[in-house]
C-alpha positions as semicolon CSV with decimal commas, in nm:
position;residue;x (nm);y (nm);z (nm)
1;M;-7,111;7,112;-18,705
2;S;-6,883;7,405;-18,784
3;A;-6,828;7,663;-18,513
4;K;-6,901;7,938;-18,765
5;F;-7,158;7,796;-19,001
6;Y;-7,509;7,663;-18,971
7;I;-7,602;7,374;-19,197
8;S;-7,962;7,278;-19,249
9;T;-8,017;6,946;-19,078
10;F;-8,373;6,916;-19,203
11;T;-8,387;6,589;-19,389
12;L;-8,738;6,476;-19,458
13;F;-8,762;6,101;-19,523
14;L;-8,987;6,183;-19,814
15;V;-8,910;6,532;-19,932
16;L;-8,624;6,427;-20,156
17;C;-8,890;6,397;-20,422
18;V;-9,139;6,662;-20,313
19;G;-9,090;6,880;-20,618
20;T;-9,179;7,229;-20,491
21;T;-9,033;7,540;-20,648
22;A;-8,843;7,606;-20,321
23;S;-8,755;7,961;-20,425
24;A;-8,606;8,165;-20,144
25;Q;-8,857;8,447;-20,187
26;K;-8,890;8,715;-19,927
27;L;-9,157;8,622;-19,674
28;T;-9,428;8,881;-19,618
29;D;-9,662;8,934;-19,326
30;D;-10,029;8,923;-19,410
31;S;-10,266;9,159;-19,249
32;A;-10,435;9,016;-18,940
33;T;-10,774;9,104;-19,083
34;K;-10,715;8,971;-19,433
35;P;-10,768;8,595;-19,492
36;D;-10,457;8,408;-19,599
37;E;-10,535;8,311;-19,956
38;R;-10,198;8,163;-20,047
39;T;-10,201;7,824;-20,214
40;A;-10,130;7,508;-20,017
41;E;-9,796;7,480;-20,193
42;K;-9,697;7,835;-20,092
43;L;-9,796;7,770;-19,731
44;F;-9,579;7,461;-19,724
45;E;-9,293;7,631;-19,905
46;E;-9,284;7,913;-19,648
47;A;-9,239;7,664;-19,363
48;N;-9,012;7,430;-19,556
49;I;-8,749;7,694;-19,642
50;Y;-8,766;7,866;-19,303
51;L;-8,478;7,673;-19,145
52;G;-8,245;7,712;-19,443
53;R;-8,327;8,083;-19,475
54;K;-8,252;8,146;-19,107
55;Y;-7,923;7,953;-19,130
56;Q;-7,823;8,169;-19,426
57;E;-7,889;8,475;-19,212
58;F;-7,679;8,333;-18,927
59;N;-7,395;8,256;-19,168
60;K;-7,411;8,608;-19,313
61;E;-7,389;8,753;-18,963
62;K;-7,103;8,508;-18,887
63;L;-7,274;8,384;-18,574
64;P;-7,097;8,099;-18,392
65;Y;-7,288;7,774;-18,368
66;D;-7,522;7,773;-18,069
67;P;-7,731;7,459;-18,001
68;K;-7,987;7,666;-17,811
69;L;-8,033;7,899;-18,108
70;E;-8,061;7,598;-18,340
71;A;-8,329;7,440;-18,118
72;K;-8,515;7,772;-18,098
73;T;-8,506;7,809;-18,480
74;K;-8,633;7,456;-18,535
75;K;-8,916;7,525;-18,288
76;E;-9,002;7,838;-18,485
77;Q;-9,019;7,633;-18,804
78;S;-9,242;7,374;-18,637
79;D;-9,473;7,649;-18,503
80;L;-9,492;7,813;-18,845
81;A;-9,578;7,478;-19,004
82;A;-9,851;7,420;-18,744
83;K;-9,991;7,770;-18,805
84;N;-9,998;7,719;-19,183
85;A;-10,150;7,373;-19,141
86;A;-10,430;7,525;-18,933
87;T;-10,485;7,790;-19,201
88;L;-10,510;7,524;-19,469
89;S;-10,726;7,290;-19,259
90;A;-10,981;7,568;-19,204
91;R;-11,062;7,571;-19,572
92;T;-11,353;7,356;-19,684
93;G;-11,342;7,093;-19,953
94;L;-10,968;7,023;-19,957
95;T;-10,882;6,776;-20,233
96;G;-10,587;6,654;-20,438
97;E;-10,254;6,821;-20,384
98;D;-10,392;7,047;-20,112
99;L;-10,412;6,735;-19,894
100;Y;-10,058;6,642;-19,990
101;Y;-9,915;6,977;-19,881
102;L;-10,129;6,965;-19,568
103;G;-9,965;6,631;-19,485
104;L;-9,620;6,781;-19,535
105;L;-9,705;7,074;-19,310
106;H;-9,822;6,837;-19,038
107;H;-9,495;6,648;-19,081
108;L;-9,293;6,968;-19,030
109;A;-9,508;7,045;-18,726
110;N;-9,431;6,700;-18,581
111;N;-9,801;6,611;-18,591
112;S;-9,767;6,249;-18,698
113;D;-10,133;6,146;-18,667
114;S;-10,255;6,433;-18,885
115;A;-9,971;6,382;-19,134
116;L;-10,069;6,017;-19,176
117;A;-10,440;6,095;-19,207
118;S;-10,383;6,370;-19,465
119;M;-10,159;6,155;-19,681
120;Q;-10,396;5,859;-19,666
121;Q;-10,681;6,085;-19,777
122;F;-10,464;6,221;-20,058
123;L;-10,386;5,865;-20,173
124;K;-10,749;5,750;-20,152
125;D;-10,790;5,758;-20,530
126;D;-10,461;5,567;-20,583
127;P;-10,281;5,841;-20,779
128;D;-9,958;5,808;-20,975
129;G;-9,663;6,049;-20,985
130;T;-9,383;6,192;-20,774
131;K;-9,602;6,345;-20,502
132;A;-9,805;6,028;-20,462
133;Q;-9,490;5,821;-20,423
134;A;-9,354;6,067;-20,167
135;A;-9,685;6,046;-19,981
136;R;-9,652;5,667;-19,964
137;N;-9,312;5,717;-19,800
138;V;-9,481;5,932;-19,536
139;V;-9,753;5,675;-19,478
140;V;-9,491;5,406;-19,417
141;L;-9,298;5,630;-19,178
142;Y;-9,593;5,713;-18,956
143;A;-9,777;5,384;-18,988
144;V;-9,469;5,207;-18,851
145;K;-9,446;5,460;-18,568
146;R;-9,805;5,371;-18,477
147;D;-9,731;4,997;-18,509
148;Q;-9,971;4,975;-18,805
149;L;-9,731;4,750;-18,995
150;S;-9,995;4,606;-19,229
151;V;-10,081;4,963;-19,337
152;A;-9,713;5,028;-19,404
153;E;-9,683;4,706;-19,605
154;E;-9,983;4,799;-19,816
155;A;-9,827;5,140;-19,887
156;V;-9,505;4,977;-20,008
157;E;-9,695;4,740;-20,235
158;N;-9,881;5,038;-20,381
159;Y;-9,550;5,220;-20,423
160;K;-9,421;4,926;-20,630
161;R;-9,725;4,951;-20,860
162;H;-9,664;5,317;-20,945
163;Q;-9,400;5,540;-21,097
164;P;-9,152;5,693;-21,048
165;Q;-8,965;5,450;-20,825
166;S;-8,642;5,481;-20,633
167;A;-8,441;5,188;-20,497
168;D;-8,328;5,421;-20,219
169;D;-8,691;5,489;-20,119
170;R;-8,778;5,120;-20,132
171;Y;-8,481;5,039;-19,912
172;K;-8,578;5,302;-19,652
173;M;-8,939;5,189;-19,639
174;E;-8,845;4,822;-19,605
175;L;-8,593;4,917;-19,335
176;L;-8,863;5,091;-19,132
177;I;-9,095;4,792;-19,161
178;A;-8,820;4,540;-19,084
179;D;-8,727;4,743;-18,776
180;G;-9,092;4,748;-18,668
181;Y;-9,117;4,370;-18,689
182;L;-8,777;4,336;-18,519
183;R;-8,912;4,529;-18,220
184;A;-9,218;4,303;-18,226
185;N;-8,994;3,991;-18,226
186;K;-9,151;3,860;-18,548
187;D;-8,850;3,706;-18,719
188;E;-9,035;3,562;-19,018
189;Q;-9,153;3,909;-19,120
190;V;-8,809;4,057;-19,046
191;I;-8,655;3,803;-19,284
192;D;-8,909;3,889;-19,553
193;H;-8,854;4,263;-19,536
194;S;-8,476;4,254;-19,488
195;R;-8,458;4,037;-19,801
196;K;-8,648;4,311;-19,980
197;M;-8,405;4,565;-19,833
198;L;-8,117;4,364;-19,975
199;E;-8,288;4,343;-20,313
200;A;-8,340;4,721;-20,318
201;S;-7,976;4,773;-20,213
202;K;-7,852;4,565;-20,505
203;T;-8,073;4,760;-20,743
204;F;-7,938;5,085;-20,598
205;A;-7,582;4,961;-20,652
206;I;-7,647;4,900;-21,022
207;S;-7,782;5,247;-21,095
208;N;-7,567;5,446;-20,850
209;K;-7,215;5,321;-20,911
210;S;-7,058;5,646;-20,789
211;E;-7,214;5,623;-20,442
212;M;-6,980;5,364;-20,293
213;F;-7,023;5,463;-19,927
214;K;-7,401;5,460;-19,942
215;R;-7,409;5,136;-20,142
216;D;-7,190;4,951;-19,893
217;E;-7,384;5,088;-19,597
218;M;-7,716;4,976;-19,745
219;L;-7,588;4,629;-19,829
220;L;-7,424;4,576;-19,491
221;K;-7,723;4,697;-19,292
222;S;-7,956;4,476;-19,495
223;G;-7,729;4,177;-19,451
224;M;-7,685;4,233;-19,078
225;I;-8,059;4,256;-19,009
226;L;-8,127;3,952;-19,227
227;A;-7,848;3,745;-19,070
228;Q;-7,963;3,843;-18,719
229;A;-8,316;3,730;-18,795
230;Y;-8,188;3,402;-18,939
231;V;-7,981;3,334;-18,627
232;R;-8,271;3,415;-18,397
233;S;-8,490;3,173;-18,592
234;K;-8,228;2,893;-18,573
235;Q;-8,122;2,925;-18,939
236;K;-7,749;2,984;-18,892
237;Q;-7,648;2,848;-19,233
238;Q;-7,875;3,099;-19,406
239;A;-7,706;3,374;-19,203
240;I;-7,366;3,250;-19,319
241;D;-7,489;3,238;-19,679
242;T;-7,606;3,599;-19,646
243;Y;-7,258;3,721;-19,563
244;E;-7,104;3,501;-19,833
245;D;-7,337;3,666;-20,083
246;L;-7,207;4,006;-19,973
247;R;-6,849;3,887;-20,010
248;K;-6,920;3,772;-20,365
249;L;-7,068;4,113;-20,439
250;S;-6,754;4,277;-20,298
251;L;-6,551;4,100;-20,566
252;S;-6,782;4,208;-20,845
253;Y;-6,799;4,582;-20,760
254;P;-6,514;4,566;-20,635
255;S;-6,523;4,693;-20,276
256;G;-6,252;4,625;-20,024
257;N;-6,465;4,786;-19,755
258;L;-6,765;4,559;-19,819
259;Y;-6,539;4,254;-19,830
260;K;-6,367;4,342;-19,504
261;Q;-6,684;4,427;-19,312
262;A;-6,877;4,121;-19,435
263;T;-6,581;3,895;-19,354
264;I;-6,550;4,036;-19,000
265;R;-6,919;3,970;-18,936
266;L;-6,897;3,623;-19,086
267;M;-6,602;3,534;-18,861
268;Y;-6,789;3,670;-18,559
269;L;-7,087;3,452;-18,651
270;D;-6,872;3,140;-18,694
271;P;-6,503;3,169;-18,593
272;T;-6,433;2,824;-18,741
273;Y;-6,568;2,910;-19,085
274;D;-6,319;2,881;-19,373
275;V;-6,349;3,228;-19,525
276;H;-6,107;3,138;-19,803
277;K;-6,326;2,871;-19,959
278;L;-6,506;3,151;-20,143
279;F;-6,203;3,186;-20,366
280;N;-6,219;2,820;-20,466
281;D;-6,585;2,848;-20,558
282;P;-6,617;2,825;-20,940
283;T;-6,941;3,026;-20,926
284;A;-6,784;3,316;-20,735
285;P;-6,593;3,497;-21,012
286;S;-6,787;3,785;-21,161
287;K;-6,790;3,888;-21,525
288;N;-6,759;4,251;-21,416
289;L;-6,428;4,416;-21,491
290;P;-6,287;4,652;-21,227
291;P;-6,232;5,025;-21,288
292;E;-5,913;5,137;-21,456
293;I;-5,636;5,257;-21,228
294;L;-5,579;5,629;-21,272
295;A;-5,240;5,793;-21,217
296;T;-5,096;6,142;-21,229
297;Q;-4,748;5,993;-21,224
298;W;-4,607;5,646;-21,282
299;I;-4,286;5,549;-21,103
300;E;-4,071;5,290;-21,281
301;Q;-4,377;5,166;-21,465
302;Q;-4,491;5,262;-21,813
303;P;-4,845;5,407;-21,813
304;V;-5,074;5,111;-21,856
305;K;-5,442;5,022;-21,851
306;L;-5,579;4,709;-21,686
307;S;-5,742;4,624;-22,018
308;D;-5,391;4,611;-22,169
309;L;-5,283;4,359;-21,905
310;K;-5,538;4,091;-21,992
311;G;-5,362;3,757;-22,017
312;Q;-5,151;3,838;-21,710
313;V;-5,226;3,812;-21,340
314;V;-5,236;4,159;-21,182
315;L;-5,190;4,244;-20,816
316;L;-5,305;4,595;-20,720
317;D;-5,156;4,683;-20,383
318;F;-5,310;4,992;-20,217
319;W;-5,059;5,137;-19,974
320;A;-4,898;5,451;-19,828
321;P;-4,537;5,512;-19,718
322;W;-4,648;5,617;-19,366
323;C;-4,846;5,292;-19,318
324;G;-4,661;5,049;-19,090
325;P;-4,864;4,739;-19,185
326;C;-4,805;4,825;-19,553
327;R;-4,431;4,809;-19,498
328;Y;-4,475;4,469;-19,339
329;T;-4,598;4,335;-19,672
330;F;-4,298;4,462;-19,875
331;P;-4,081;4,146;-19,837
332;K;-4,368;3,926;-19,961
333;L;-4,445;4,155;-20,254
334;T;-4,077;4,167;-20,349
335;K;-4,049;3,789;-20,327
336;W;-4,357;3,735;-20,546
337;D;-4,238;3,986;-20,804
338;Q;-3,899;3,816;-20,829
339;A;-4,048;3,465;-20,844
340;Y;-4,342;3,520;-21,078
341;K;-4,274;3,826;-21,293
342;G;-4,147;3,606;-21,572
343;K;-4,456;3,385;-21,544
344;G;-4,709;3,662;-21,598
345;L;-4,747;3,843;-21,264
346;V;-4,769;4,222;-21,269
347;I;-4,763;4,409;-20,936
348;I;-4,864;4,774;-20,922
349;G;-4,834;4,970;-20,600
350;V;-5,133;5,207;-20,594
351;T;-5,092;5,517;-20,380
352;R;-5,164;5,891;-20,384
353;Y;-5,024;6,219;-20,267
354;F;-5,086;6,268;-19,895
355;G;-4,897;6,596;-19,856
356;H;-4,643;6,465;-19,608
357;G;-4,359;6,220;-19,562
358;D;-4,124;6,141;-19,272
359;E;-4,327;6,378;-19,052
360;R;-4,280;6,682;-19,276
361;S;-4,510;6,859;-19,518
362;L;-4,444;6,802;-19,887
363;T;-4,561;6,961;-20,209
364;P;-4,670;6,718;-20,483
365;G;-4,334;6,766;-20,655
366;E;-4,144;6,701;-20,334
367;E;-4,361;6,400;-20,255
368;L;-4,292;6,251;-20,598
369;V;-3,919;6,273;-20,527
370;Y;-3,980;6,127;-20,181
371;L;-4,173;5,829;-20,328
372;K;-3,896;5,759;-20,579
373;E;-3,638;5,762;-20,299
374;F;-3,866;5,551;-20,078
375;K;-3,897;5,290;-20,352
376;K;-3,523;5,276;-20,402
377;R;-3,449;5,270;-20,027
378;N;-3,686;4,975;-19,971
379;H;-3,565;4,787;-20,281
380;L;-3,916;4,754;-20,422
381;P;-3,888;4,608;-20,773
382;Y;-4,242;4,678;-20,898
383;G;-4,387;5,004;-21,027
384;F;-4,610;5,261;-20,856
385;A;-4,921;5,441;-20,978
386;V;-4,956;5,776;-20,799
387;L;-5,272;5,989;-20,816
388;D;-5,346;6,339;-20,690
389;S;-5,693;6,244;-20,562
390;T;-5,881;5,965;-20,383
391;V;-6,056;5,839;-20,699
392;N;-5,880;5,500;-20,704
393;D;-5,957;5,445;-20,335
394;F;-6,319;5,536;-20,396
395;N;-6,352;5,316;-20,706
396;Y;-6,219;5,013;-20,519
397;G;-6,386;5,080;-20,184
398;V;-6,054;5,118;-20,005
399;L;-6,111;5,272;-19,662
400;S;-5,815;5,102;-19,491
401;I;-5,471;4,994;-19,602
402;P;-5,297;4,776;-19,693
403;M;-5,560;4,642;-19,928
404;S;-5,484;4,424;-20,231
405;F;-5,691;4,313;-20,529
406;L;-5,583;4,014;-20,737
407;L;-5,705;4,001;-21,098
408;D;-5,699;3,684;-21,307
409;R;-5,586;3,659;-21,669
410;Q;-5,930;3,771;-21,786
411;G;-5,909;4,091;-21,581
412;V;-6,163;3,980;-21,317
413;V;-6,108;4,040;-20,944
414;R;-6,071;3,696;-20,787
415;F;-5,927;3,778;-20,444
416;I;-5,918;4,066;-20,198
417;S;-5,661;4,081;-19,921
418;A;-5,756;4,318;-19,640
419;G;-5,461;4,351;-19,406
420;S;-5,107;4,234;-19,342
421;G;-5,163;3,927;-19,123
422;E;-4,954;3,618;-19,189
423;A;-5,256;3,403;-19,275
424;E;-5,390;3,669;-19,514
425;L;-5,057;3,706;-19,693
426;E;-5,012;3,330;-19,712
427;E;-5,354;3,293;-19,878
428;L;-5,270;3,576;-20,118
429;G;-4,954;3,390;-20,217
430;V;-5,154;3,071;-20,274
431;M;-5,403;3,258;-20,493
432;I;-5,127;3,419;-20,699
433;K;-4,986;3,077;-20,782
434;K;-5,332;2,936;-20,850
435;L;-5,421;3,211;-21,097
436;L;-5,082;3,188;-21,267
437;D;-5,142;2,814;-21,315
438;E;-5,469;2,884;-21,494
439;P;-5,439;2,875;-21,874
440;A;-5,361;3,200;-22,050
441;V;-5,649;3,359;-22,238
442;T;-5,616;3,387;-22,615
443;K;-5,755;3,683;-22,805
444;S;-6,033;3,469;-22,953
445;D;-6,125;3,340;-22,605
446;S;-6,141;3,696;-22,474
447;E;-6,360;3,812;-22,761
448;A;-6,594;3,515;-22,713
449;K;-6,625;3,599;-22,342
450;E;-6,713;3,960;-22,416
451;K;-6,993;3,850;-22,651
452;E;-7,153;3,628;-22,385
């Protein structure tokens, strides 16, 4: 956390979809003799915005971060929530949304038993809508804490029968339940709920294509819990298949990060496993086309779109001039370009402005000159695509370099190379030749594929 700024760390598992007005209105003190007649929503809102309002005050006063002050402020928020919950509980005949806001106040006050009871009472009539779905999230959270896993499972099933729904919420609820069964050493139930986690993660990936980091984290965590449960229940092959499924997904997104992490875990599970057989699997190629490569500047390469390169085999090499392992791959890349350029191979070195080179700071203009000189000095025959942002890295899930993506003649990612090891580069060379040996795609073939 910044030394000068306070950031609200209050993240309620459910309150992403609470739907209050959350206006930062000035809080007023009621008279001690006058009954507090504010609505349940206003009582909750006062407590809910307390932490953020205080942090804004600290920022305005430019107070340095102090963990003791943060703990004191959070305690104040909890006490305020407890006070407002008591005010609301004293009223007779609470029904509907009053119970919902009472449950949220108990949550802020860290009163888990009362939060669970209030939300269960609110949901008694099986309501629909945003607040009801948020309440079901709360029920799962606290039911799992109390080891009432069947209650949590029932809440998730009810969630799936109502709208609106969020794949992110479903994932979080299934994660809580899977973790509960994991602690209870009930592998069959862990397998069931981690499968549902994985299903929710895949749904999230479809509708949240811009959230690469979160998508990969959800998929990997789901896969790890599922694979662990399979291994514990003597189903090692199913664990291997789980990681292979993630590796197939990494090709379809594409995501170098997901591919690398899933492969590492697969090799840890079975060091003798042939991780390259995936690329000989005829069912592995996806119909998804990868994102276009964006560039602010092209170096010795005419501006081009991947869609224009259909019919050729394309190697996208993500690299940086300061990266030692990247330089290790240059002789191989040069050799492949010289041997296969006339047969349909196109290599594009994908990089970006980093603001430095040869241990000195560079402006974008200076760095462009530096990259041109670097290319010439290292006798690299293929072109570069240079961008002034991390968009290409983000689109391809590139968190480490070197990282290469090999596209077949139909424009589909068929191979990911994560590193500069001899075995990895050798397999990349084999795949280049294999894809070049595949028949070229005619325009009519391409159009027929797009209609499928």
